[in-house]
Amino acid sequence: MDELETRLAFQDDTIQALNDVIAAQQLELDRLRRSLELLAKRQADFAAQLPDAAGDEPPPPHY
């Protein structure tokens, strides 16, 4: 009976440690997701500021 109680205590510790790791990974994943969204928005804003190269110049005469 003592051995089962010991094993149960170790299992509880292991489960808590795994839960802590998963919670930390979720926080990191949320942080990375927000960073990616911000980066995508900045890239879209930058692309919108660039002149449209195809519309600014007429095609060459041989076209």
PDB file of C-alpha atoms in Angstrom:
ATOM      1  CA  MET A   1       0.000   0.000   0.000  1.00  0.00           C
ATOM      2  CA  ASP A   2       2.878   2.362   0.798  1.00  0.00           C
ATOM      3  CA  GLU A   3       4.396   1.734  -2.608  1.00  0.00           C
ATOM      4  CA  LEU A   4       1.119   2.668  -4.342  1.00  0.00           C
ATOM      5  CA  GLU A   5       0.848   5.881  -2.334  1.00  0.00           C
ATOM      6  CA  THR A   6       4.436   6.751  -3.241  1.00  0.00           C
ATOM      7  CA  ARG A   7       3.827   6.080  -6.924  1.00  0.00           C
ATOM      8  CA  LEU A   8       0.650   8.174  -6.806  1.00  0.00           C
ATOM      9  CA  ALA A   9       2.534  11.075  -5.235  1.00  0.00           C
ATOM     10  CA  PHE A  10       5.211  10.913  -7.966  1.00  0.00           C
ATOM     11  CA  GLN A  11       2.522  10.755 -10.642  1.00  0.00           C
ATOM     12  CA  ASP A  12       0.826  13.822  -9.186  1.00  0.00           C
ATOM     13  CA  ASP A  13       4.158  15.683  -9.235  1.00  0.00           C
ATOM     14  CA  THR A  14       4.802  14.621 -12.814  1.00  0.00           C
ATOM     15  CA  ILE A  15       1.344  15.684 -13.941  1.00  0.00           C
ATOM     16  CA  GLN A  16       1.763  19.081 -12.268  1.00  0.00           C
ATOM     17  CA  ALA A  17       5.182  19.567 -13.874  1.00  0.00           C
ATOM     18  CA  LEU A  18       3.778  18.682 -17.298  1.00  0.00           C
ATOM     19  CA  ASN A  19       0.878  21.047 -16.756  1.00  0.00           C
ATOM     20  CA  ASP A  20       3.296  23.859 -15.876  1.00  0.00           C
ATOM     21  CA  VAL A  21       5.286  23.210 -19.049  1.00  0.00           C
ATOM     22  CA  ILE A  22       2.157  23.212 -21.201  1.00  0.00           C
ATOM     23  CA  ALA A  23       0.944  26.454 -19.612  1.00  0.00           C
ATOM     24  CA  ALA A  24       4.321  28.111 -20.270  1.00  0.00           C
ATOM     25  CA  GLN A  25       4.305  26.876 -23.872  1.00  0.00           C
ATOM     26  CA  GLN A  26       0.809  28.258 -24.389  1.00  0.00           C
ATOM     27  CA  LEU A  27       1.919  31.679 -23.139  1.00  0.00           C
ATOM     28  CA  GLU A  28       4.923  31.580 -25.478  1.00  0.00           C
ATOM     29  CA  LEU A  29       2.717  30.482 -28.377  1.00  0.00           C
ATOM     30  CA  ASP A  30       0.325  33.377 -27.716  1.00  0.00           C
ATOM     31  CA  ARG A  31       3.253  35.811 -27.589  1.00  0.00           C
ATOM     32  CA  LEU A  32       4.663  34.474 -30.858  1.00  0.00           C
ATOM     33  CA  ARG A  33       1.242  34.623 -32.519  1.00  0.00           C
ATOM     34  CA  ARG A  34       0.854  38.293 -31.540  1.00  0.00           C
ATOM     35  CA  SER A  35       4.364  39.047 -32.837  1.00  0.00           C
ATOM     36  CA  LEU A  36       3.602  37.355 -36.134  1.00  0.00           C
ATOM     37  CA  GLU A  37       0.351  39.302 -36.531  1.00  0.00           C
ATOM     38  CA  LEU A  38       2.186  42.571 -35.829  1.00  0.00           C
ATOM     39  CA  LEU A  39       4.917  41.679 -38.316  1.00  0.00           C
ATOM     40  CA  ALA A  40       2.350  40.791 -40.984  1.00  0.00           C
ATOM     41  CA  LYS A  41       0.556  44.096 -40.415  1.00  0.00           C
ATOM     42  CA  ARG A  42       3.815  46.058 -40.673  1.00  0.00           C
ATOM     43  CA  GLN A  43       4.727  44.228 -43.871  1.00  0.00           C
ATOM     44  CA  ALA A  44       1.304  44.941 -45.369  1.00  0.00           C
ATOM     45  CA  ASP A  45       1.569  48.623 -44.400  1.00  0.00           C
ATOM     46  CA  PHE A  46       5.034  48.805 -45.941  1.00  0.00           C
ATOM     47  CA  ALA A  47       3.882  47.102 -49.145  1.00  0.00           C
ATOM     48  CA  ALA A  48       0.987  49.551 -49.413  1.00  0.00           C
ATOM     49  CA  GLN A  49       3.429  52.483 -49.301  1.00  0.00           C
ATOM     50  CA  LEU A  50       5.536  51.201 -52.193  1.00  0.00           C
ATOM     51  CA  PRO A  51       4.749  52.670 -55.595  1.00  0.00           C
ATOM     52  CA  ASP A  52       3.089  50.316 -58.021  1.00  0.00           C
ATOM     53  CA  ALA A  53       5.953  49.599 -60.419  1.00  0.00           C
ATOM     54  CA  ALA A  54       3.771  48.193 -63.196  1.00  0.00           C
ATOM     55  CA  GLY A  55       1.400  51.173 -63.364  1.00  0.00           C
ATOM     56  CA  ASP A  56       3.957  53.993 -63.165  1.00  0.00           C
ATOM     57  CA  GLU A  57       5.830  53.335 -66.404  1.00  0.00           C
ATOM     58  CA  PRO A  58       4.433  52.661 -69.846  1.00  0.00           C
ATOM     59  CA  PRO A  59       5.569  49.406 -71.443  1.00  0.00           C
ATOM     60  CA  PRO A  60       8.659  49.543 -73.646  1.00  0.00           C
ATOM     61  CA  PRO A  61       8.088  50.330 -77.335  1.00  0.00           C
ATOM     62  CA  HIS A  62       8.687  46.788 -78.523  1.00  0.00           C
ATOM     63  CA  TYR A  63       5.539  45.567 -76.707  1.00  0.00           C
TER      64      TYR A  63
END
